[in-house]
Tab-separated table of C-alpha atoms in Angstrom:
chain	number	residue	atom	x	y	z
A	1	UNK	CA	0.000	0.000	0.000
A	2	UNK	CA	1.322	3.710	-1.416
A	3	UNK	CA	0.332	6.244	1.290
A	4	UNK	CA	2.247	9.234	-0.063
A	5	UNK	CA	-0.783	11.357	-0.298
A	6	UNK	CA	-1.506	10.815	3.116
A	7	UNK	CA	-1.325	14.473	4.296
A	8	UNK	CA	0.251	15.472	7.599
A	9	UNK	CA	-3.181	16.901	9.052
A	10	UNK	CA	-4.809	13.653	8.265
A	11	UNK	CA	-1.751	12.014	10.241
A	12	UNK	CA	-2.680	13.743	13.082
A	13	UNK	CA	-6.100	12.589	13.003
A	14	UNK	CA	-5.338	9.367	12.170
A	15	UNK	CA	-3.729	9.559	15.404
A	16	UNK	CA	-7.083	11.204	17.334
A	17	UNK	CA	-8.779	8.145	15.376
A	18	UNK	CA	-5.936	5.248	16.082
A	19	UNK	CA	-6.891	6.191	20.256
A	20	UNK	CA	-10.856	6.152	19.848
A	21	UNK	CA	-10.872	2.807	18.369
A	22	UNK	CA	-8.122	1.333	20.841
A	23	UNK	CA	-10.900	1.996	23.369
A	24	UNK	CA	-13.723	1.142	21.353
A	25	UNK	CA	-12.292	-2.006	20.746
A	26	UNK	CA	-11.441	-2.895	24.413
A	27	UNK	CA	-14.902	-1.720	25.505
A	28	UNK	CA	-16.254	-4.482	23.350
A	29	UNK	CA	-16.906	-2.356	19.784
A	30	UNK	CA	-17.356	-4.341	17.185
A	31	UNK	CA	-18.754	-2.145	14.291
A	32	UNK	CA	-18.678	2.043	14.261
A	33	UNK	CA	-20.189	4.547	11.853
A	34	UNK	CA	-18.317	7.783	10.664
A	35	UNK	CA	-21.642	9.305	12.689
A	36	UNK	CA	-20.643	8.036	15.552
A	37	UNK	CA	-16.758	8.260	15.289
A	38	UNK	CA	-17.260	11.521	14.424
A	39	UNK	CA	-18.722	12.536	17.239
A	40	UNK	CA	-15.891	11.084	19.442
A	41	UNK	CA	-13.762	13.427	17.802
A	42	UNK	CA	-16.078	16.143	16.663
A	43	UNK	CA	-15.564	15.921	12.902
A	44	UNK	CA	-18.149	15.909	10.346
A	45	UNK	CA	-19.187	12.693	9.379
A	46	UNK	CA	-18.032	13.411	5.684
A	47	UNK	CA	-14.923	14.267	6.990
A	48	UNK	CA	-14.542	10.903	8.955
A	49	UNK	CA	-15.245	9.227	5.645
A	50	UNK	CA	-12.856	11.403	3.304
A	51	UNK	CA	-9.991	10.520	5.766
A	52	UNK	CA	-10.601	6.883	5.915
A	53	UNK	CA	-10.868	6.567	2.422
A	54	UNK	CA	-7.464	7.783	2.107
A	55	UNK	CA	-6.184	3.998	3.084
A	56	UNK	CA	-9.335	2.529	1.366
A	57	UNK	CA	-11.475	1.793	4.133
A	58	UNK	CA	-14.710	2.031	3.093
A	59	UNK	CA	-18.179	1.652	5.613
A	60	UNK	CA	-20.483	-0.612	4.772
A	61	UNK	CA	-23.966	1.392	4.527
A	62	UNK	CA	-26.292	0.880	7.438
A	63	UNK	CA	-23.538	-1.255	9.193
A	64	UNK	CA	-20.600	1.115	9.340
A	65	UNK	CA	-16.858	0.507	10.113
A	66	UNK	CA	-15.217	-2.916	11.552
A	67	UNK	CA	-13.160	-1.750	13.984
A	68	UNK	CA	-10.860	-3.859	14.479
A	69	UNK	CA	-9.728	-3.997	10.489
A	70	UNK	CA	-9.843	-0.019	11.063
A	71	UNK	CA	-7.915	-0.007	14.158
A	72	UNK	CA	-4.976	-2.489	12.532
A	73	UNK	CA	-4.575	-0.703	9.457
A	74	UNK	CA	-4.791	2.554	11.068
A	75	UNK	CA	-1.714	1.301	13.820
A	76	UNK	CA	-0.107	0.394	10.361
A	77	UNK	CA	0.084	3.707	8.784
A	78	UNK	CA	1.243	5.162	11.995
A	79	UNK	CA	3.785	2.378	12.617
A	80	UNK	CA	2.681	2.277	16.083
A	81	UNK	CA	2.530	-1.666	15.721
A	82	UNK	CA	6.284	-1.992	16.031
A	83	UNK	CA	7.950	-1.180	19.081
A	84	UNK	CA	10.408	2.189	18.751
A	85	UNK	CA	13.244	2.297	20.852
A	86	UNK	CA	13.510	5.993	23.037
A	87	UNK	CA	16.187	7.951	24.917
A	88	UNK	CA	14.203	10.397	26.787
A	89	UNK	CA	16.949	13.259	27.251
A	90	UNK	CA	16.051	15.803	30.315
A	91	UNK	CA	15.147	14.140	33.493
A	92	UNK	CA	12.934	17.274	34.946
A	93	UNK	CA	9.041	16.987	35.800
A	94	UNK	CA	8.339	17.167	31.428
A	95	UNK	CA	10.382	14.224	31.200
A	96	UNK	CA	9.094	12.254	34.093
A	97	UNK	CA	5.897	13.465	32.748
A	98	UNK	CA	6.347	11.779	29.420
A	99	UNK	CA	8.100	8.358	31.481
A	100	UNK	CA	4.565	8.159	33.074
A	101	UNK	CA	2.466	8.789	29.991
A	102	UNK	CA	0.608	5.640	29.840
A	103	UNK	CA	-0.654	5.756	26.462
A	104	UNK	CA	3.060	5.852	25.293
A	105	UNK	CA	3.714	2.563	26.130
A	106	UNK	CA	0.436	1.614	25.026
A	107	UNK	CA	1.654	2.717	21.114
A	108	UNK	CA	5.279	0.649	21.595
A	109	UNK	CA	7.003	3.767	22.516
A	110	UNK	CA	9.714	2.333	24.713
A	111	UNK	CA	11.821	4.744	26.745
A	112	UNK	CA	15.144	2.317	27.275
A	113	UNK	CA	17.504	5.315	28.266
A	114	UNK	CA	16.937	8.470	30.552
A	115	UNK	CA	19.776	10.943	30.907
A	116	UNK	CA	19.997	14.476	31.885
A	117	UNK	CA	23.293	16.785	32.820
A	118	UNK	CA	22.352	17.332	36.517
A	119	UNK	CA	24.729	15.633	38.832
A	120	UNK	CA	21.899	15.796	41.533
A	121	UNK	CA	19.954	13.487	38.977
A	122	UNK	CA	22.851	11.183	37.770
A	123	UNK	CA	22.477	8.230	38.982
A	124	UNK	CA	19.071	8.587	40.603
A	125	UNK	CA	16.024	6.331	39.990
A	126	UNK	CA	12.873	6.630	38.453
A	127	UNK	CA	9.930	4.628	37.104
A	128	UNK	CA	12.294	1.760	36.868
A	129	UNK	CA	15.189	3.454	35.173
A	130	UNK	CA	18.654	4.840	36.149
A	131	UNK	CA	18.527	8.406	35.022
A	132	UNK	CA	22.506	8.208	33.602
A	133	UNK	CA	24.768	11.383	32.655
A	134	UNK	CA	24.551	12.184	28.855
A	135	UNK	CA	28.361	11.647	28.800
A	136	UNK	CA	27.357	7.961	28.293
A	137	UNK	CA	24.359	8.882	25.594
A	138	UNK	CA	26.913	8.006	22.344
A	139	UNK	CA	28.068	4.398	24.004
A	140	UNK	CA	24.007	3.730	24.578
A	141	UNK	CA	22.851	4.598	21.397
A	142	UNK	CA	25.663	2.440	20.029
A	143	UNK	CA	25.022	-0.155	21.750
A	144	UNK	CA	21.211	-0.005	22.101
A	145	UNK	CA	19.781	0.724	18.666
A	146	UNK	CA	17.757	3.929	19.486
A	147	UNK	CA	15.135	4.703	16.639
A	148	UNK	CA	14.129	7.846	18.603
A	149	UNK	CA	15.356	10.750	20.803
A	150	UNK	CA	12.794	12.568	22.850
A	151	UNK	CA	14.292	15.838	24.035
A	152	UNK	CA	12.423	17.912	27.099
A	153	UNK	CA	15.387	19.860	28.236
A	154	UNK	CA	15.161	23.940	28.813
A	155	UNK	CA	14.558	25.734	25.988
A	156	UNK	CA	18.569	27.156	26.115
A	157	UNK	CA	19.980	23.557	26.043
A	158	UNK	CA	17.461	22.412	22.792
A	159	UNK	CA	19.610	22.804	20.027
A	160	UNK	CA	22.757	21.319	21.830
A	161	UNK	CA	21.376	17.972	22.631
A	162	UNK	CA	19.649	17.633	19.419
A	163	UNK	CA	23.561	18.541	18.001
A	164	UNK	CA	24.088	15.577	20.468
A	165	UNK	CA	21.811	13.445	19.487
A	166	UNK	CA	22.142	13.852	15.536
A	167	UNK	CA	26.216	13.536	16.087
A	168	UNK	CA	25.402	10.035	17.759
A	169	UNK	CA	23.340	8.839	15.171
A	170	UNK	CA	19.725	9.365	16.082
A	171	UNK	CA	17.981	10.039	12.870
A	172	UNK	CA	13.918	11.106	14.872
A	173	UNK	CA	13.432	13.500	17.142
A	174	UNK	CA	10.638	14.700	19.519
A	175	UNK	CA	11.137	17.698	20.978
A	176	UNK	CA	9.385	19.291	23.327
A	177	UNK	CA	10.980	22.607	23.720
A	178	UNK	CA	9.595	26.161	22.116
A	179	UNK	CA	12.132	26.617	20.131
A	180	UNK	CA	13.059	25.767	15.887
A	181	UNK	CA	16.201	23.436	15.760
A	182	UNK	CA	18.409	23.817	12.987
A	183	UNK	CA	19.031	20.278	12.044
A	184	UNK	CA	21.151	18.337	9.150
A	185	UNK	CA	18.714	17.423	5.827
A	186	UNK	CA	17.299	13.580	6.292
A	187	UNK	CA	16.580	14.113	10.496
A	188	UNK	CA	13.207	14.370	10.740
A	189	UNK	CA	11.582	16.597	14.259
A	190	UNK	CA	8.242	16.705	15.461
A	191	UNK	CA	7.857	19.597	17.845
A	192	UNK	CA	5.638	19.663	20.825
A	193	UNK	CA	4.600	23.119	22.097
A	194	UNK	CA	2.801	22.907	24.961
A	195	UNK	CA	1.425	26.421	24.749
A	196	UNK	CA	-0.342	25.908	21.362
A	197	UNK	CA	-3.199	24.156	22.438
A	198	UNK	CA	-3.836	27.564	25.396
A	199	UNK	CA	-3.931	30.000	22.609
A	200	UNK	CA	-6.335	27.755	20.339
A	201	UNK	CA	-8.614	27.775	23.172
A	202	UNK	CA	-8.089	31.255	24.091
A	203	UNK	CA	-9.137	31.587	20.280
A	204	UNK	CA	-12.197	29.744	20.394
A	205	UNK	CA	-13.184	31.837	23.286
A	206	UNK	CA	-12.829	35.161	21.692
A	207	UNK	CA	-14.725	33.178	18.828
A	208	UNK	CA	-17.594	32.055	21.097
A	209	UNK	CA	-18.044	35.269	23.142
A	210	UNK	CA	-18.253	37.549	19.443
A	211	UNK	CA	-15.389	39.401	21.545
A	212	UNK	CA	-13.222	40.766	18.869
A	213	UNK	CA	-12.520	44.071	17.993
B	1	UNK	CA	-12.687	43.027	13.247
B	2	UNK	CA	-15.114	40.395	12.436
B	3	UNK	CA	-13.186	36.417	11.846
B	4	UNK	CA	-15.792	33.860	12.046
B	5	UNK	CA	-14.347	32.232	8.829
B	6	UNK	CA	-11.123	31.352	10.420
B	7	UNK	CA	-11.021	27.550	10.854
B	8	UNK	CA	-9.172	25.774	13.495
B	9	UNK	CA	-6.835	24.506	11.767
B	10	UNK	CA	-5.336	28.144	11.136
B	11	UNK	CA	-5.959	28.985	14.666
B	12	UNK	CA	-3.087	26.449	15.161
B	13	UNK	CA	-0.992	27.943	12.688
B	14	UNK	CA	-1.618	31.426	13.888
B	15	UNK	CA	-0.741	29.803	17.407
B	16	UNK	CA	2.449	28.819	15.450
B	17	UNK	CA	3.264	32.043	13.541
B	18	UNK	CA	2.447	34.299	17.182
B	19	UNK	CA	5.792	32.307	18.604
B	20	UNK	CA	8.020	32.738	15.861
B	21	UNK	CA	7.297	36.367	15.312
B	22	UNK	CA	7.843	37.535	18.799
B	23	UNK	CA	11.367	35.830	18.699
B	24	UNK	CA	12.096	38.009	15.557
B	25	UNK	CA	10.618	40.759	17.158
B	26	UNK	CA	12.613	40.348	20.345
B	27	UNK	CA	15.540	39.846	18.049
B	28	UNK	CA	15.269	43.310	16.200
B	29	UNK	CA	13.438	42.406	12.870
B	30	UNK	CA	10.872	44.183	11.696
B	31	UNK	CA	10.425	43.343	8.573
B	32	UNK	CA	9.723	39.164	7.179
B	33	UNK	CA	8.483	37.879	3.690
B	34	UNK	CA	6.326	34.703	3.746
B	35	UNK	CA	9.347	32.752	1.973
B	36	UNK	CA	11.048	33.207	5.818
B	37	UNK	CA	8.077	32.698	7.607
B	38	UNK	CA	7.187	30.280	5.728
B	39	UNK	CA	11.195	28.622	6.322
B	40	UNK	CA	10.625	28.754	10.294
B	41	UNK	CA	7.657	26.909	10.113
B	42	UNK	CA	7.774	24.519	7.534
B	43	UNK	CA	5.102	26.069	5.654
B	44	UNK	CA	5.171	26.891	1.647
B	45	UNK	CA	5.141	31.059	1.073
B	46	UNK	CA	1.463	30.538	-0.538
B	47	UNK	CA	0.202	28.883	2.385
B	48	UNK	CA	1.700	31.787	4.863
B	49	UNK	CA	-0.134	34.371	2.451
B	50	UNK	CA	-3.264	32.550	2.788
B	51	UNK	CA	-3.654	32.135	6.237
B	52	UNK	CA	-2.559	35.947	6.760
B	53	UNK	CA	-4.809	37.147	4.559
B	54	UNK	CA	-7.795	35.864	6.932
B	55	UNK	CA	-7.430	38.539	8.974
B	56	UNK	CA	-6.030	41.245	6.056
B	57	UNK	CA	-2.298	41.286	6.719
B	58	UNK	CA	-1.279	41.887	3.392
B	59	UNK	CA	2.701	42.310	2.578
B	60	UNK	CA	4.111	45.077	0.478
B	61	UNK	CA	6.040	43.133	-2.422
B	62	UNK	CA	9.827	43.191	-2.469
B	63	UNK	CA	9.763	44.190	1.209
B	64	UNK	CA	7.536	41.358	3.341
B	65	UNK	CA	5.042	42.300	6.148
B	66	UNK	CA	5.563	44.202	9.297
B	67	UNK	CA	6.505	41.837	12.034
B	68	UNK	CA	5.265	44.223	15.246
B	69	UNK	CA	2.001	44.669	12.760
B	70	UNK	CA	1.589	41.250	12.518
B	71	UNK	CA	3.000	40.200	15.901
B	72	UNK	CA	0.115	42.587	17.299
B	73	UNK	CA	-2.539	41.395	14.976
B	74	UNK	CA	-2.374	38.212	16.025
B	75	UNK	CA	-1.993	38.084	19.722
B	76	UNK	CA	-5.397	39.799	19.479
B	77	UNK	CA	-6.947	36.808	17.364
B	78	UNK	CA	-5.380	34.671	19.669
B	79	UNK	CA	-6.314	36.810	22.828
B	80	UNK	CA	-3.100	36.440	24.050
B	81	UNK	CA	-2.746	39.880	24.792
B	82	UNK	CA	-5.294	39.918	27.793
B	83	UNK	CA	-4.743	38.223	30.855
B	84	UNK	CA	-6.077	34.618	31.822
B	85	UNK	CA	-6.619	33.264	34.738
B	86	UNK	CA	-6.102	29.410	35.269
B	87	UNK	CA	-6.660	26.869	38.047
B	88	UNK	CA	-4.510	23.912	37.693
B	89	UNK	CA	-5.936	20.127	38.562
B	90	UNK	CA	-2.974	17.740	39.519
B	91	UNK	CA	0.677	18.330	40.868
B	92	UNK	CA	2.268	15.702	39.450
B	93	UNK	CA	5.275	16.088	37.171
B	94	UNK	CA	2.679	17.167	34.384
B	95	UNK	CA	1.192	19.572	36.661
B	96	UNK	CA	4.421	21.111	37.557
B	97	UNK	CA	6.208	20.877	33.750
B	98	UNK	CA	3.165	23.049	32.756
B	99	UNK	CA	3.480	25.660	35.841
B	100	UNK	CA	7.309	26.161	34.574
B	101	UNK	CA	6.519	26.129	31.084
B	102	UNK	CA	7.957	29.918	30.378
B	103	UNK	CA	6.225	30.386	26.934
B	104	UNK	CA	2.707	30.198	29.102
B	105	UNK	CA	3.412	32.692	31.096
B	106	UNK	CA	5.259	34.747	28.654
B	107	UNK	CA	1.135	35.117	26.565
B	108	UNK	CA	-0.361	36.009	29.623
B	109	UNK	CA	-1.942	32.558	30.739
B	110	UNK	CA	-1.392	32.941	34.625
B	111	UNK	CA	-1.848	29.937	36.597
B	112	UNK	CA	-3.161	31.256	40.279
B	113	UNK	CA	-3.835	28.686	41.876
B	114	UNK	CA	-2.741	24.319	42.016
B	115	UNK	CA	-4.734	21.761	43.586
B	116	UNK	CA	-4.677	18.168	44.174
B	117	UNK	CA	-6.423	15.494	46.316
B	118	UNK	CA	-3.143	14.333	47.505
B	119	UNK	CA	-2.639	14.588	51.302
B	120	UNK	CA	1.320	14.419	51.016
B	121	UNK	CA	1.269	17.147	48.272
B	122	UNK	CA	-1.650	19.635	50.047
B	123	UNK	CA	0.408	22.405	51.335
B	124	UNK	CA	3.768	21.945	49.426
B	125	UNK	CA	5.310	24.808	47.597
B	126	UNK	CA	6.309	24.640	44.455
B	127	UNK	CA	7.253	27.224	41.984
B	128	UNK	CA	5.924	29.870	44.060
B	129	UNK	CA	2.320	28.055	44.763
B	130	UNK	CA	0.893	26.284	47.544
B	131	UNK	CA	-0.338	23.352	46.394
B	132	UNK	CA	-4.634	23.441	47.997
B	133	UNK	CA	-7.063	20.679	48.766
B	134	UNK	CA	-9.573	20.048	45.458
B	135	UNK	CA	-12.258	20.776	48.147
B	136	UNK	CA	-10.967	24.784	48.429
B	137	UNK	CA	-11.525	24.850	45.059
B	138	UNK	CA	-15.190	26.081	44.610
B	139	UNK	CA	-14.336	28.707	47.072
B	140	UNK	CA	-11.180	29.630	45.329
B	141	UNK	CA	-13.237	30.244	41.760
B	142	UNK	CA	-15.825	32.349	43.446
B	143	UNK	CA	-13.246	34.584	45.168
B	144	UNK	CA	-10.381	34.648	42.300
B	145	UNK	CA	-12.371	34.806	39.131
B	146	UNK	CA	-10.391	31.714	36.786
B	147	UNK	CA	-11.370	31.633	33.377
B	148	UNK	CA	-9.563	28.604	32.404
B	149	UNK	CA	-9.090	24.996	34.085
B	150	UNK	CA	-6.043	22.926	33.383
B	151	UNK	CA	-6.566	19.231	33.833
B	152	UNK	CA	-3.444	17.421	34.559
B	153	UNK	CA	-4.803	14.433	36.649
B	154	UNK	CA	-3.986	10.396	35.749
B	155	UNK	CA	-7.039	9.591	33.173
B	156	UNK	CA	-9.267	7.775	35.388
B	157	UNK	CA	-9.847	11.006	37.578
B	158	UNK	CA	-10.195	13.361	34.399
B	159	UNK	CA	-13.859	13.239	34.264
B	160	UNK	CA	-14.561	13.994	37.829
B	161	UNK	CA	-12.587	16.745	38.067
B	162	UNK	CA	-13.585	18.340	34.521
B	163	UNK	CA	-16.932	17.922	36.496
B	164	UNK	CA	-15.994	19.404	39.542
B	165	UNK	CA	-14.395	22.761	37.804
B	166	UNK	CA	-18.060	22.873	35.482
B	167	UNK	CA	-20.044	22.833	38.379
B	168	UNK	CA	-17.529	25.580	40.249
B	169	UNK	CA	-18.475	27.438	36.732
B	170	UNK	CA	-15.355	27.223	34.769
B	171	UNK	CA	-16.461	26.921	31.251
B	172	UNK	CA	-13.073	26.988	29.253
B	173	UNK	CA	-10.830	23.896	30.126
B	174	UNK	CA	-7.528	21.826	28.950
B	175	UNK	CA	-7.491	18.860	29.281
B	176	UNK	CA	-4.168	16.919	29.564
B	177	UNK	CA	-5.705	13.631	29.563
B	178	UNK	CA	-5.930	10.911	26.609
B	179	UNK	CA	-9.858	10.601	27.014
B	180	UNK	CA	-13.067	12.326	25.943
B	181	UNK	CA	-14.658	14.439	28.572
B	182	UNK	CA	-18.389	14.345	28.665
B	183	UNK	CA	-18.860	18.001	29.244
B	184	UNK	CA	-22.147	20.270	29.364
B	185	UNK	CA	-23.192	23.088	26.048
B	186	UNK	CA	-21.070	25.714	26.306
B	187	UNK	CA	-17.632	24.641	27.904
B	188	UNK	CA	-15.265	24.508	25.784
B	189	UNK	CA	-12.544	22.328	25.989
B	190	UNK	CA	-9.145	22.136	24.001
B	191	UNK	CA	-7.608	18.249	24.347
B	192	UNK	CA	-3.511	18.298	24.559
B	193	UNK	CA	-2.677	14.196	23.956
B	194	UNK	CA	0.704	14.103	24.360
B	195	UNK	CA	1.420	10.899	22.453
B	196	UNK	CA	-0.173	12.232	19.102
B	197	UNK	CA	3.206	13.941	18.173
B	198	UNK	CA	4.927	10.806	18.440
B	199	UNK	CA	2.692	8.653	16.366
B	200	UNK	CA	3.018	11.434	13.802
B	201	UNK	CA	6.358	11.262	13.809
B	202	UNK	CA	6.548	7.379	12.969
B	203	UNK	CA	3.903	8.081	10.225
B	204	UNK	CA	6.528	10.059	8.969
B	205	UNK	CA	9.630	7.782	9.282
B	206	UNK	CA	7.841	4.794	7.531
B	207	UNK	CA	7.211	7.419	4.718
B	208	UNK	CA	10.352	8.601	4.557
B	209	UNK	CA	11.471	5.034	4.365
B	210	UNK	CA	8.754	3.602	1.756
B	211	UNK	CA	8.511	1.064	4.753
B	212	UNK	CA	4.788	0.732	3.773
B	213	UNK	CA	3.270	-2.519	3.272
């Protein structure tokens, strides 16, 4: 299957989708119609159907969507069926944050190596890993095969770490700091701004209340 | 300044485009084309022209638009150039990686007061709050005047408190959790899933590598 008109907004629902039907499914959901899965994620109906016929999943009328098929293919486009190998870098309340984020490990996003540049933290345990100094991130990547690096470091230590990360051979990056990395062509970055989703709402607000000037 | 036709998905871009231009404009620039803007952001030129022209931003050719203009315009879209007032739900690391996170309190989103329901956090400082009971809270909206609820609980207690902060009469809430609130007409709520960036991500690597099957 080609996918490479897939675009990146669909992606991200795909993603809002690929966590609806993981719980339909383990609630017992057999069958769903774009009605009704549009209304867990308050799209349009149409719009439910446009996306899902992007991968050629088509409802059957009056019966709707198999959801399990659905689910599968969808955790197939996403690649969240294979496991990814993480090292979380930043060991502060974000990255214990995203340690403890159940639906991580849910997807096969493993965290195998925490590190962080505090000596205070060094050596330290949490949620069953040894937080280690980021002296020893090349040997570990080396050694462990990381797919992934996940940075949620201070905003003024971003770009060095993801230097850091790219010189040891990590290809992926999350990061979760508010800043744009300058990074080598063929290392690909999502970035995670935590602030976004405030000033969408604050948005919708203004939107709601007929507030603008 | 009427914007009803702006659709979410721009919102987020605007959200975007509101970050970038205040870190030109607190680095000296005054003046950006779409082609830059367009660079920070990953966005083509065309697209940066469209979404500005929403809200009438036009450029002057050969020169670009007016970044303080612009920066301006949009923080009052956005309505990040008022004050809000925010309750927090849940010091855990969450909680506290959002009360640190700078570029919040850099738009204005003012989180003045933290509760939780645990008994060994009640009464801790942290960052400058005192962590309250959940049962102050009523009181606490009364007297303070919030605007805007920030859910950062584990899932299972997500609904209850999104509950609990209706029923105080907040209406605008984020919710940190990875489930669907059930939530009353007319509370709006803005959903921040932290794992969705990383399951875009891999949607992108397996393009990238034609890994498709």
């Amino acid at each position: 299957m080609k996918l490479e008109k897939i675009p990146k907004i669909v992606a991200h629902r795909l993603a809002l989708y690929h966590r609806c039907l993981r719980n339909l499914y383990e609630n017992g959901e057999r069958l769903i119609s774009s009605y009704e899965l549009g209304k867990f994620l308050d799209l349009k109906p149409s719009q439910v159907r446009k996306d899902l016929s992007y991968f050629g999943a088509f409802g059957v009328r009056g019966k709707g969507y198999d959801v399990k098929y659905l689910l599968k293919t969808i955790e197939s486009i996403l690649g969240v069926s294979k496991p990814w190998r993480m090292v979380l870098i930043g060991a502060g309340n974000l990255g214990r944050a995203i340690l403890n984020y159940e639906e991580l490990r849910k997807c096969g996003f493993e965290i195998i190596g925490v590190f962080d540049n505090d000596p205070k933290k060094i050596g330290e345990q949490f949620a069953g890993h040894v937080i280690r100094s980021v002296e020893e991130l090349e040997d570990f990547v080396k050694k462990s095969g990381v797919n992934i690096g996940v940075i949620a470091v201070p905003p003024k230590s971003a770009q060095k770490v993801a230097d850091l990360l790219v010189s040891c051979g990590v290809r992926y990056l999350i990061n979760f700091s508010p800043i744009k990395l300058k990074l080598p062509p063929g290392v690909l970055v999502e970035d995670v701004d935590i602030s976004i989703p405030f000033k969408v709402l604050t948005f919708k607000i203004l939107e709601s209340e007929e507030m603008r000037i």
